mmCIF file of C-alpha atoms in Angstrom:
data_model
loop_
_atom_site.group_PDB
_atom_site.id
_atom_site.type_symbol
_atom_site.label_atom_id
_atom_site.label_comp_id
_atom_site.label_asym_id
_atom_site.label_seq_id
_atom_site.Cartn_x
_atom_site.Cartn_y
_atom_site.Cartn_z
ATOM 1 C CA MET A 1105 26.584 26.669 29.744
ATOM 2 C CA GLU A 1106 24.726 26.422 33.071
ATOM 3 C CA ASP A 1107 26.101 24.202 35.825
ATOM 4 C CA HIS A 1108 24.138 21.009 36.385
ATOM 5 C CA PRO A 1109 21.729 21.441 39.324
ATOM 6 C CA PHE A 1110 22.775 18.070 40.776
ATOM 7 C CA SER A 1111 25.856 18.434 42.948
ATOM 8 C CA GLY A 1112 26.858 14.769 42.926
ATOM 9 C CA LYS A 1113 28.416 12.511 40.327
ATOM 10 C CA VAL A 1114 27.998 8.975 39.020
ATOM 11 C CA GLY A 1115 29.146 6.517 41.672
ATOM 12 C CA ASP A 1116 28.192 8.698 44.636
ATOM 13 C CA ARG A 1117 26.155 7.031 47.363
ATOM 14 C CA ILE A 1118 23.319 9.056 48.828
ATOM 15 C CA THR A 1119 20.562 8.573 51.380
ATOM 16 C CA LEU A 1120 17.039 9.005 50.009
ATOM 17 C CA HIS A 1121 13.593 9.150 51.585
ATOM 18 C CA ILE A 1122 11.108 7.617 49.128
ATOM 19 C CA THR A 1123 8.029 9.796 48.672
ATOM 20 C CA ASP A 1124 6.278 7.965 45.827
ATOM 21 C CA VAL A 1125 6.447 5.055 43.380
ATOM 22 C CA ALA A 1126 6.064 6.373 39.839
ATOM 23 C CA PHE A 1127 4.262 4.698 36.942
ATOM 24 C CA GLY A 1128 6.873 2.281 35.614
ATOM 25 C CA GLY A 1129 7.820 1.014 39.054
ATOM 26 C CA GLU A 1130 10.671 3.268 40.175
ATOM 27 C CA GLY A 1131 10.625 4.965 43.556
ATOM 28 C CA VAL A 1132 10.945 8.743 43.766
ATOM 29 C CA GLY A 1133 13.252 10.538 46.190
ATOM 30 C CA ARG A 1134 14.978 13.919 46.302
ATOM 31 C CA HIS A 1135 18.608 14.768 47.002
ATOM 32 C CA GLU A 1136 19.139 18.469 47.672
ATOM 33 C CA GLY A 1137 15.811 19.048 45.894
ATOM 34 C CA PHE A 1138 16.826 17.066 42.794
ATOM 35 C CA VAL A 1139 14.627 14.119 41.739
ATOM 36 C CA VAL A 1140 16.289 10.705 41.932
ATOM 37 C CA PHE A 1141 14.619 7.502 40.720
ATOM 38 C CA VAL A 1142 15.524 4.188 42.354
ATOM 39 C CA PRO A 1143 13.876 0.771 41.781
ATOM 40 C CA PHE A 1144 12.639 -1.885 44.215
ATOM 41 C CA VAL A 1145 11.606 0.500 46.997
ATOM 42 C CA ILE A 1146 8.352 1.419 48.775
ATOM 43 C CA THR A 1147 6.895 4.812 49.650
ATOM 44 C CA GLY A 1148 8.036 5.867 53.123
ATOM 45 C CA GLU A 1149 11.297 3.923 53.101
ATOM 46 C CA THR A 1150 14.737 5.423 53.674
ATOM 47 C CA VAL A 1151 17.386 3.843 51.454
ATOM 48 C CA LEU A 1152 21.022 4.064 50.450
ATOM 49 C CA ALA A 1153 21.388 4.387 46.680
ATOM 50 C CA GLU A 1154 24.270 4.732 44.229
ATOM 51 C CA ILE A 1155 23.972 7.224 41.366
ATOM 52 C CA GLU A 1156 24.167 5.554 37.934
ATOM 53 C CA GLU A 1157 22.830 8.234 35.554
ATOM 54 C CA ILE A 1158 22.511 12.010 35.761
ATOM 55 C CA HIS A 1159 20.183 13.890 33.432
ATOM 56 C CA ARG A 1160 19.095 17.504 33.215
ATOM 57 C CA GLN A 1161 16.027 17.153 35.423
ATOM 58 C CA TYR A 1162 16.543 13.854 37.242
ATOM 59 C CA ALA A 1163 19.029 11.144 38.161
ATOM 60 C CA ARG A 1164 18.766 7.362 38.378
ATOM 61 C CA ALA A 1165 20.322 5.231 41.078
ATOM 62 C CA ARG A 1166 20.593 1.582 42.053
ATOM 63 C CA LEU A 1167 19.403 0.350 45.399
ATOM 64 C CA VAL A 1168 22.278 -0.467 47.757
ATOM 65 C CA GLU A 1169 20.630 -0.877 51.150
ATOM 66 C CA ILE A 1170 17.263 -0.489 52.855
ATOM 67 C CA ILE A 1171 17.972 1.679 55.906
ATOM 68 C CA ASP A 1172 14.402 1.949 57.189
ATOM 69 C CA PRO A 1173 12.105 -0.636 55.548
ATOM 70 C CA ALA A 1174 8.349 -0.291 55.135
ATOM 71 C CA THR A 1175 6.117 -2.681 57.050
ATOM 72 C CA SER A 1176 4.729 -3.823 53.679
ATOM 73 C CA ARG A 1177 8.145 -5.056 52.481
ATOM 74 C CA VAL A 1178 8.186 -8.833 51.907
ATOM 75 C CA GLU A 1179 10.676 -11.424 50.704
ATOM 76 C CA PRO A 1180 10.461 -11.919 46.909
ATOM 77 C CA GLN A 1181 9.613 -15.435 45.734
ATOM 78 C CA CYS A 1182 12.021 -15.309 42.792
ATOM 79 C CA PRO A 1183 15.775 -15.808 43.433
ATOM 80 C CA GLN A 1184 16.502 -13.681 40.345
ATOM 81 C CA TYR A 1185 14.368 -10.742 41.463
ATOM 82 C CA THR A 1186 16.107 -7.355 40.889
ATOM 83 C CA VAL A 1187 18.382 -9.115 38.362
ATOM 84 C CA CYS A 1188 15.665 -10.283 35.958
ATOM 85 C CA GLY A 1189 13.690 -7.477 34.334
ATOM 86 C CA GLY A 1190 10.322 -9.235 34.424
ATOM 87 C CA CYS A 1191 8.979 -8.069 37.802
ATOM 88 C CA GLN A 1192 9.129 -4.775 39.688
ATOM 89 C CA TYR A 1193 6.936 -5.293 42.779
ATOM 90 C CA GLN A 1194 7.743 -8.680 44.330
ATOM 91 C CA HIS A 1195 9.242 -6.847 47.325
ATOM 92 C CA MET A 1196 5.796 -5.397 48.155
ATOM 93 C CA ALA A 1197 2.984 -7.167 49.983
ATOM 94 C CA TYR A 1198 0.187 -7.737 47.481
ATOM 95 C CA ASP A 1199 -2.200 -5.286 49.170
ATOM 96 C CA GLN A 1200 0.495 -2.612 48.847
ATOM 97 C CA GLN A 1201 0.895 -3.355 45.136
ATOM 98 C CA LEU A 1202 -2.810 -2.624 44.663
ATOM 99 C CA VAL A 1203 -2.508 0.657 46.586
ATOM 100 C CA VAL A 1204 0.466 1.698 44.432
ATOM 101 C CA LYS A 1205 -1.283 0.850 41.168
ATOM 102 C CA HIS A 1206 -4.458 2.676 42.192
ATOM 103 C CA LYS A 1207 -2.511 5.853 42.947
ATOM 104 C CA GLN A 1208 -0.597 5.593 39.665
ATOM 105 C CA VAL A 1209 -3.816 5.222 37.668
ATOM 106 C CA CYS A 1210 -5.389 8.178 39.513
ATOM 107 C CA ASP A 1211 -2.319 10.333 38.869
ATOM 108 C CA LEU A 1212 -2.144 9.474 35.154
ATOM 109 C CA PHE A 1213 -5.842 10.028 34.504
ATOM 110 C CA GLU A 1214 -5.716 13.365 36.309
ATOM 111 C CA ARG A 1215 -2.463 14.590 34.732
ATOM 112 C CA ILE A 1216 -2.922 13.318 31.161
ATOM 113 C CA GLY A 1217 -6.647 12.683 30.848
ATOM 114 C CA GLY A 1218 -7.983 15.574 32.917
ATOM 115 C CA GLN A 1219 -10.168 13.218 34.980
ATOM 116 C CA ARG A 1220 -11.034 13.467 38.672
ATOM 117 C CA PRO A 1221 -9.425 10.764 40.848
ATOM 118 C CA ASP A 1222 -12.822 9.895 42.341
ATOM 119 C CA ARG A 1223 -13.747 8.369 38.969
ATOM 120 C CA VAL A 1224 -11.213 5.576 39.643
ATOM 121 C CA ARG A 1225 -12.500 2.558 41.549
ATOM 122 C CA PRO A 1226 -10.230 0.360 43.706
ATOM 123 C CA VAL A 1227 -8.061 -2.079 41.769
ATOM 124 C CA VAL A 1228 -9.711 -5.473 41.265
ATOM 125 C CA ALA A 1229 -7.296 -7.932 42.880
ATOM 126 C CA CYS A 1230 -6.111 -11.081 41.133
ATOM 127 C CA PRO A 1231 -7.053 -14.299 42.976
ATOM 128 C CA THR A 1232 -3.636 -15.783 42.114
ATOM 129 C CA PRO A 1233 -0.848 -13.174 42.531
ATOM 130 C CA TYR A 1234 1.716 -15.797 41.450
ATOM 131 C CA ALA A 1235 1.643 -18.632 38.874
ATOM 132 C CA TYR A 1236 -0.762 -16.747 36.597
ATOM 133 C CA ARG A 1237 1.011 -15.924 33.309
ATOM 134 C CA ASN A 1238 -0.126 -18.148 30.449
ATOM 135 C CA ARG A 1239 2.476 -16.817 27.999
ATOM 136 C CA ILE A 1240 6.194 -16.089 28.456
ATOM 137 C CA MET A 1241 8.897 -14.954 26.037
ATOM 138 C CA VAL A 1242 12.117 -16.916 26.587
ATOM 139 C CA ARG A 1243 15.494 -15.996 25.091
ATOM 140 C CA THR A 1244 18.859 -17.686 24.685
ATOM 141 C CA GLN A 1245 22.317 -16.163 25.013
ATOM 142 C CA PHE A 1246 25.717 -17.829 25.252
ATOM 143 C CA ASN A 1247 27.393 -17.255 28.621
ATOM 144 C CA ARG A 1248 31.142 -16.970 28.091
ATOM 145 C CA GLU A 1249 31.915 -17.363 31.786
ATOM 146 C CA THR A 1250 30.066 -20.658 32.253
ATOM 147 C CA ARG A 1251 30.568 -21.770 28.618
ATOM 148 C CA SER A 1252 26.878 -22.655 28.503
ATOM 149 C CA MET A 1253 23.642 -21.266 27.087
ATOM 150 C CA ASN A 1254 21.581 -18.957 29.286
ATOM 151 C CA VAL A 1255 17.850 -19.596 28.866
ATOM 152 C CA GLY A 1256 15.598 -16.980 30.418
ATOM 153 C CA TYR A 1257 14.537 -13.334 30.348
ATOM 154 C CA LEU A 1258 16.274 -10.022 29.748
ATOM 155 C CA ARG A 1259 18.109 -8.593 32.726
ATOM 156 C CA HIS A 1260 16.847 -5.465 34.472
ATOM 157 C CA GLN A 1261 17.714 -2.468 32.241
ATOM 158 C CA SER A 1262 19.915 -4.607 29.981
ATOM 159 C CA ARG A 1263 19.929 -6.571 26.724
ATOM 160 C CA LEU A 1264 21.708 -9.464 28.431
ATOM 161 C CA VAL A 1265 19.809 -12.650 29.251
ATOM 162 C CA VAL A 1266 19.574 -13.866 32.840
ATOM 163 C CA ASP A 1267 19.423 -17.640 33.268
ATOM 164 C CA VAL A 1268 16.024 -18.559 34.743
ATOM 165 C CA GLU A 1269 15.391 -22.051 36.100
ATOM 166 C CA SER A 1270 11.773 -21.371 37.040
ATOM 167 C CA CYS A 1271 9.475 -18.335 36.864
ATOM 168 C CA PRO A 1272 7.173 -17.824 39.886
ATOM 169 C CA ILE A 1273 4.626 -15.755 37.953
ATOM 170 C CA ALA A 1274 4.291 -18.293 35.108
ATOM 171 C CA GLU A 1275 1.694 -21.057 35.008
ATOM 172 C CA PRO A 1276 3.103 -24.381 36.328
ATOM 173 C CA GLU A 1277 2.605 -25.902 32.874
ATOM 174 C CA LEU A 1278 4.968 -23.322 31.388
ATOM 175 C CA ASN A 1279 7.629 -23.972 34.014
ATOM 176 C CA GLU A 1280 7.494 -27.666 33.136
ATOM 177 C CA ARG A 1281 8.034 -26.800 29.483
ATOM 178 C CA LEU A 1282 10.804 -24.371 30.430
ATOM 179 C CA GLN A 1283 12.598 -27.265 32.143
ATOM 180 C CA ASP A 1284 12.334 -29.289 28.938
ATOM 181 C CA VAL A 1285 13.895 -26.425 26.981
ATOM 182 C CA ARG A 1286 16.692 -26.050 29.519
ATOM 183 C CA LYS A 1287 17.542 -29.749 29.268
ATOM 184 C CA ASP A 1288 18.054 -29.413 25.520
ATOM 185 C CA PRO A 1289 18.473 -25.686 24.753
ATOM 186 C CA PRO A 1290 18.729 -24.302 21.216
ATOM 187 C CA ARG A 1291 22.331 -24.290 20.077
ATOM 188 C CA LYS A 1292 22.074 -20.932 18.340
ATOM 189 C CA ASN A 1293 22.687 -17.712 20.243
ATOM 190 C CA GLY A 1294 19.998 -15.014 20.363
ATOM 191 C CA ILE A 1295 16.969 -17.229 19.810
ATOM 192 C CA LYS A 1296 13.682 -16.064 21.322
ATOM 193 C CA PHE A 1297 10.538 -18.130 21.510
ATOM 194 C CA THR A 1298 7.172 -18.143 23.230
ATOM 195 C CA LEU A 1299 5.881 -20.723 25.675
ATOM 196 C CA ARG A 1300 2.110 -20.602 25.911
ATOM 197 C CA ALA A 1301 -0.702 -22.362 27.762
ATOM 198 C CA MET A 1302 -3.837 -22.442 25.641
ATOM 199 C CA PRO A 1303 -7.251 -21.484 27.053
ATOM 200 C CA GLU A 1304 -9.920 -24.125 27.484
ATOM 201 C CA ASP A 1305 -13.018 -23.864 25.277
ATOM 202 C CA TRP A 1306 -11.493 -21.250 22.957
ATOM 203 C CA ALA A 1307 -10.019 -21.748 19.491
ATOM 204 C CA LEU A 1308 -6.797 -19.705 19.477
ATOM 205 C CA PRO A 1309 -4.098 -19.580 16.779
ATOM 206 C CA PRO A 1310 -0.561 -19.830 18.225
ATOM 207 C CA ASP A 1311 0.412 -16.208 17.560
ATOM 208 C CA SER A 1312 -2.941 -14.501 18.111
ATOM 209 C CA PHE A 1313 -3.638 -12.262 21.098
ATOM 210 C CA PHE A 1314 -5.377 -13.499 24.219
ATOM 211 C CA GLN A 1315 -5.344 -12.075 27.730
ATOM 212 C CA VAL A 1316 -2.245 -13.255 29.600
ATOM 213 C CA ASN A 1317 -4.025 -14.088 32.878
ATOM 214 C CA PHE A 1318 -6.771 -16.732 32.742
ATOM 215 C CA HIS A 1319 -7.447 -16.404 36.488
ATOM 216 C CA GLN A 1320 -8.550 -12.769 36.207
ATOM 217 C CA LEU A 1321 -10.774 -13.198 33.139
ATOM 218 C CA PRO A 1322 -14.016 -13.863 35.088
ATOM 219 C CA GLN A 1323 -13.525 -10.601 36.994
ATOM 220 C CA MET A 1324 -12.791 -8.716 33.767
ATOM 221 C CA ILE A 1325 -15.915 -10.013 32.033
ATOM 222 C CA GLN A 1326 -18.006 -9.294 35.123
ATOM 223 C CA VAL A 1327 -16.809 -5.676 35.158
ATOM 224 C CA VAL A 1328 -17.484 -5.162 31.436
ATOM 225 C CA ALA A 1329 -20.867 -6.921 31.634
ATOM 226 C CA GLU A 1330 -21.945 -4.724 34.560
ATOM 227 C CA ARG A 1331 -20.998 -1.560 32.690
ATOM 228 C CA LEU A 1332 -22.760 -2.767 29.527
ATOM 229 C CA HIS A 1333 -25.918 -3.648 31.466
ATOM 230 C CA SER A 1334 -25.974 -0.298 33.258
ATOM 231 C CA ALA A 1335 -26.039 1.527 29.905
ATOM 232 C CA GLY A 1336 -29.032 -0.476 28.667
ATOM 233 C CA VAL A 1337 -27.739 -0.908 25.095
ATOM 234 C CA GLN A 1338 -28.877 -3.533 22.573
ATOM 235 C CA HIS A 1339 -26.008 -3.538 20.070
ATOM 236 C CA LEU A 1340 -22.277 -4.139 20.517
ATOM 237 C CA ILE A 1341 -19.308 -3.274 18.303
ATOM 238 C CA ASP A 1342 -16.175 -5.180 19.372
ATOM 239 C CA ALA A 1343 -13.156 -3.379 17.894
ATOM 240 C CA TYR A 1344 -9.782 -5.163 17.893
ATOM 241 C CA CYS A 1345 -11.832 -8.245 18.781
ATOM 242 C CA GLY A 1346 -9.141 -10.932 18.439
ATOM 243 C CA VAL A 1347 -10.770 -14.357 18.724
ATOM 244 C CA GLY A 1348 -14.015 -12.780 19.963
ATOM 245 C CA PHE A 1349 -13.383 -12.900 23.705
ATOM 246 C CA PHE A 1350 -15.477 -9.871 24.654
ATOM 247 C CA SER A 1351 -18.244 -10.104 22.057
ATOM 248 C CA LEU A 1352 -18.823 -13.824 22.569
ATOM 249 C CA SER A 1353 -18.628 -13.552 26.365
ATOM 250 C CA LEU A 1354 -21.277 -10.805 26.180
ATOM 251 C CA ALA A 1355 -23.345 -12.140 23.266
ATOM 252 C CA ASP A 1356 -26.304 -13.027 25.469
ATOM 253 C CA LYS A 1357 -26.390 -9.456 26.840
ATOM 254 C CA VAL A 1358 -27.199 -7.814 23.473
ATOM 255 C CA GLN A 1359 -29.439 -8.360 20.455
ATOM 256 C CA ARG A 1360 -26.667 -8.044 17.861
ATOM 257 C CA PHE A 1361 -22.896 -7.714 17.811
ATOM 258 C CA THR A 1362 -20.130 -7.233 15.253
ATOM 259 C CA GLY A 1363 -16.426 -7.835 15.810
ATOM 260 C CA VAL A 1364 -13.563 -6.537 13.682
ATOM 261 C CA GLU A 1365 -9.967 -7.791 13.716
ATOM 262 C CA VAL A 1366 -7.017 -7.463 11.335
ATOM 263 C CA ASP A 1367 -5.542 -10.890 12.204
ATOM 264 C CA LYS A 1368 -7.026 -13.270 9.625
ATOM 265 C CA ARG A 1369 -6.441 -16.405 11.679
ATOM 266 C CA ALA A 1370 -7.940 -14.769 14.768
ATOM 267 C CA ILE A 1371 -11.117 -13.897 12.842
ATOM 268 C CA GLU A 1372 -11.374 -17.467 11.573
ATOM 269 C CA ALA A 1373 -11.022 -18.631 15.181
ATOM 270 C CA ALA A 1374 -13.666 -16.114 16.323
ATOM 271 C CA ARG A 1375 -16.145 -17.518 13.824
ATOM 272 C CA LYS A 1376 -15.339 -21.038 14.987
ATOM 273 C CA ASN A 1377 -15.752 -19.974 18.622
ATOM 274 C CA ALA A 1378 -19.150 -18.438 17.843
ATOM 275 C CA GLU A 1379 -20.268 -21.674 16.192
ATOM 276 C CA THR A 1380 -18.973 -23.810 19.060
ATOM 277 C CA MET A 1381 -20.673 -21.616 21.663
ATOM 278 C CA GLY A 1382 -23.921 -21.442 19.707
ATOM 279 C CA HIS A 1383 -23.998 -17.665 19.294
ATOM 280 C CA GLU A 1384 -25.822 -16.732 16.080
ATOM 281 C CA ASN A 1385 -26.574 -13.072 16.810
ATOM 282 C CA GLY A 1386 -23.332 -11.603 15.499
ATOM 283 C CA THR A 1387 -20.724 -11.450 12.761
ATOM 284 C CA PHE A 1388 -16.953 -11.070 12.535
ATOM 285 C CA ILE A 1389 -15.188 -8.931 9.931
ATOM 286 C CA GLU A 1390 -11.555 -9.230 8.880
ATOM 287 C CA GLY A 1391 -9.774 -5.877 8.565
ATOM 288 C CA THR A 1392 -8.477 -2.908 10.496
ATOM 289 C CA THR A 1393 -10.693 -1.009 12.879
ATOM 290 C CA GLU A 1394 -9.690 2.193 11.077
ATOM 291 C CA ALA A 1395 -11.062 0.866 7.785
ATOM 292 C CA HIS A 1396 -14.344 -0.480 9.170
ATOM 293 C CA ILE A 1397 -15.358 1.659 12.139
ATOM 294 C CA GLN A 1398 -17.480 4.072 10.069
ATOM 295 C CA ASP A 1399 -19.524 1.274 8.486
ATOM 296 C CA LEU A 1400 -19.913 -0.417 11.855
ATOM 297 C CA VAL A 1401 -21.312 2.622 13.648
ATOM 298 C CA ASP A 1402 -23.566 3.393 10.662
ATOM 299 C CA ALA A 1403 -25.082 -0.099 10.884
ATOM 300 C CA TYR A 1404 -26.589 0.384 14.349
ATOM 301 C CA ASP A 1405 -28.770 2.920 16.137
ATOM 302 C CA PRO A 1406 -26.169 4.927 18.127
ATOM 303 C CA SER A 1407 -28.603 5.440 21.015
ATOM 304 C CA GLN A 1408 -28.637 1.650 21.513
ATOM 305 C CA THR A 1409 -24.976 0.909 20.762
ATOM 306 C CA ALA A 1410 -21.865 0.273 22.846
ATOM 307 C CA VAL A 1411 -18.371 0.135 21.345
ATOM 308 C CA ILE A 1412 -15.641 -1.893 23.029
ATOM 309 C CA LEU A 1413 -12.136 -0.676 22.235
ATOM 310 C CA ASP A 1414 -9.262 -3.005 23.167
ATOM 311 C CA PRO A 1415 -6.364 -1.655 21.080
ATOM 312 C CA PRO A 1416 -2.627 -2.406 21.288
ATOM 313 C CA ARG A 1417 -0.521 -0.523 23.853
ATOM 314 C CA LYS A 1418 -0.081 2.440 21.486
ATOM 315 C CA GLY A 1419 -3.806 3.188 21.731
ATOM 316 C CA CYS A 1420 -6.347 4.077 19.047
ATOM 317 C CA HIS A 1421 -5.624 5.758 15.734
ATOM 318 C CA PRO A 1422 -6.980 9.344 15.867
ATOM 319 C CA SER A 1423 -9.325 8.610 12.953
ATOM 320 C CA ILE A 1424 -11.173 6.028 15.063
ATOM 321 C CA LEU A 1425 -11.761 8.525 17.848
ATOM 322 C CA GLU A 1426 -12.966 11.108 15.327
ATOM 323 C CA VAL A 1427 -15.524 8.676 13.868
ATOM 324 C CA LEU A 1428 -16.827 7.907 17.366
ATOM 325 C CA ILE A 1429 -17.081 11.608 18.196
ATOM 326 C CA GLN A 1430 -19.170 12.158 15.071
ATOM 327 C CA ALA A 1431 -21.277 8.981 15.477
ATOM 328 C CA LYS A 1432 -21.972 9.504 19.208
ATOM 329 C CA PRO A 1433 -22.667 5.932 20.380
ATOM 330 C CA LYS A 1434 -24.331 5.739 23.782
ATOM 331 C CA GLN A 1435 -21.362 4.001 25.391
ATOM 332 C CA ILE A 1436 -17.664 3.339 24.786
ATOM 333 C CA ILE A 1437 -15.933 0.728 26.928
ATOM 334 C CA TYR A 1438 -12.203 1.238 26.520
ATOM 335 C CA VAL A 1439 -9.973 -1.624 27.726
ATOM 336 C CA SER A 1440 -6.237 -0.970 27.907
ATOM 337 C CA CYS A 1441 -3.062 -2.260 29.547
ATOM 338 C CA HIS A 1442 -1.387 1.145 29.099
ATOM 339 C CA PRO A 1443 -3.021 3.835 31.277
ATOM 340 C CA ALA A 1444 -0.973 6.640 29.689
ATOM 341 C CA THR A 1445 -2.214 6.102 26.111
ATOM 342 C CA LEU A 1446 -5.674 5.331 27.470
ATOM 343 C CA SER A 1447 -5.691 8.673 29.312
ATOM 344 C CA ARG A 1448 -4.593 10.450 26.134
ATOM 345 C CA ASP A 1449 -7.412 8.931 24.063
ATOM 346 C CA ILE A 1450 -9.998 9.597 26.775
ATOM 347 C CA LYS A 1451 -8.931 13.229 26.836
ATOM 348 C CA THR A 1452 -9.585 13.447 23.077
ATOM 349 C CA LEU A 1453 -13.052 11.916 23.450
ATOM 350 C CA CYS A 1454 -14.043 14.078 26.421
ATOM 351 C CA GLU A 1455 -12.655 17.342 25.030
ATOM 352 C CA SER A 1456 -15.047 16.928 22.094
ATOM 353 C CA GLY A 1457 -17.832 17.816 24.514
ATOM 354 C CA CYS A 1458 -19.775 14.691 23.529
ATOM 355 C CA PHE A 1459 -18.537 12.176 26.081
ATOM 356 C CA GLU A 1460 -17.797 11.907 29.782
ATOM 357 C CA VAL A 1461 -16.145 9.262 31.932
ATOM 358 C CA HIS A 1462 -18.486 7.411 34.286
ATOM 359 C CA GLN A 1463 -16.042 4.983 35.856
ATOM 360 C CA ILE A 1464 -12.463 3.769 35.553
ATOM 361 C CA ILE A 1465 -11.977 0.244 36.884
ATOM 362 C CA PRO A 1466 -8.353 -0.959 37.167
ATOM 363 C CA LEU A 1467 -7.805 -4.717 37.173
ATOM 364 C CA ASP A 1468 -4.588 -6.349 38.295
ATOM 365 C CA MET A 1469 -3.945 -8.626 35.333
ATOM 366 C CA PHE A 1470 -0.185 -8.518 35.986
ATOM 367 C CA PRO A 1471 0.626 -8.997 39.711
ATOM 368 C CA GLN A 1472 4.242 -8.424 40.817
ATOM 369 C CA THR A 1473 4.816 -6.110 37.833
ATOM 370 C CA GLN A 1474 4.381 -2.423 37.024
ATOM 371 C CA HIS A 1475 1.553 -3.133 34.559
ATOM 372 C CA VAL A 1476 -2.155 -2.622 35.174
ATOM 373 C CA GLU A 1477 -5.250 -3.102 33.000
ATOM 374 C CA CYS A 1478 -8.075 -0.556 33.017
ATOM 375 C CA VAL A 1479 -11.695 -0.791 31.912
ATOM 376 C CA THR A 1480 -13.113 2.688 31.325
ATOM 377 C CA ASP A 1481 -16.839 3.320 30.967
ATOM 378 C CA ILE A 1482 -17.362 6.378 28.743
ATOM 379 C CA ARG A 1483 -20.894 7.645 28.103
ATOM 380 C CA LEU A 1484 -22.504 10.051 25.696
ATOM 381 C CA LYS A 1485 -23.374 13.217 27.590
ATOM 382 C CA GLN A 1486 -27.049 13.709 28.244
ATOM 383 C CA SER A 1487 -28.387 16.739 26.374
#
């Protein structure tokens, strides 16, 4: 058996120069040529780190000390930062977070999707980098040391719950409700529950999907509307439509639209939202996108049709992409919070020879965290 290429062992402390911040939030350094990942650092910093895991091609370490800090390093607003697993970038000035996310999106689209980095526009900044989350998942766990119930989030790289008195990235309304829960916590161990602020002017069932950042929604709709307008289409298919956020926000931009969603209560809410908003130029269908996509694309002239895809993090089922490749709609607007699966699906569409990427627009829907939303404008190639 070959000797491990890393000369150190778990528990060793090493000095690292950080050369990058990888997708997922960990900094990248090298020790004797061997890749070491360490969290809560910034490109250009020199740090002291302690090895915690050694694998065949990389090691992981915990941050011990910042030897030479970056000028963009700031004081985190959360006292539980680095302990709680919710945020990865509070130690970075917000402008630096946007730079990091832009580079990560460029790297992923080039490496996985085969796209040129110049297709990626600058990240659209969030007007409220803190106090923006309208939904949080809170857990309980009995703390044997304090003989009390921890109420909060999972710890960084752990299944243990860290006690959280207040969350700086949550809407103030949710922090008020969190205080109520903490005053009278559930008595059972291992309970998890969602605290949620509901959007104004939208019918939304308690468990149905809605974007987690109300403050960034105007920018998101503006981006999608601009891309839709530039394609000059008349018909819109809104796949994975939820309560109709995209199709109803864009209803006055097209002649007809159809939304499809598997969540029965969400579809009922979408129909109610359409009635409330006075939009009569579209319909909503209950069911999976896989089951209905063929009928939807057959119903409209493809040369005048745009398809919005906003799937779960796992991306689109291959059968959906195959139907779109065969149907050849003029435009596909793919919205995703997971650039890796988005890049994979874009590669499938573009390798068909039918489509090409016009623009990739990242939006910072999740400041202080590793996550980033992308709106990708994909067009049918001109013959």
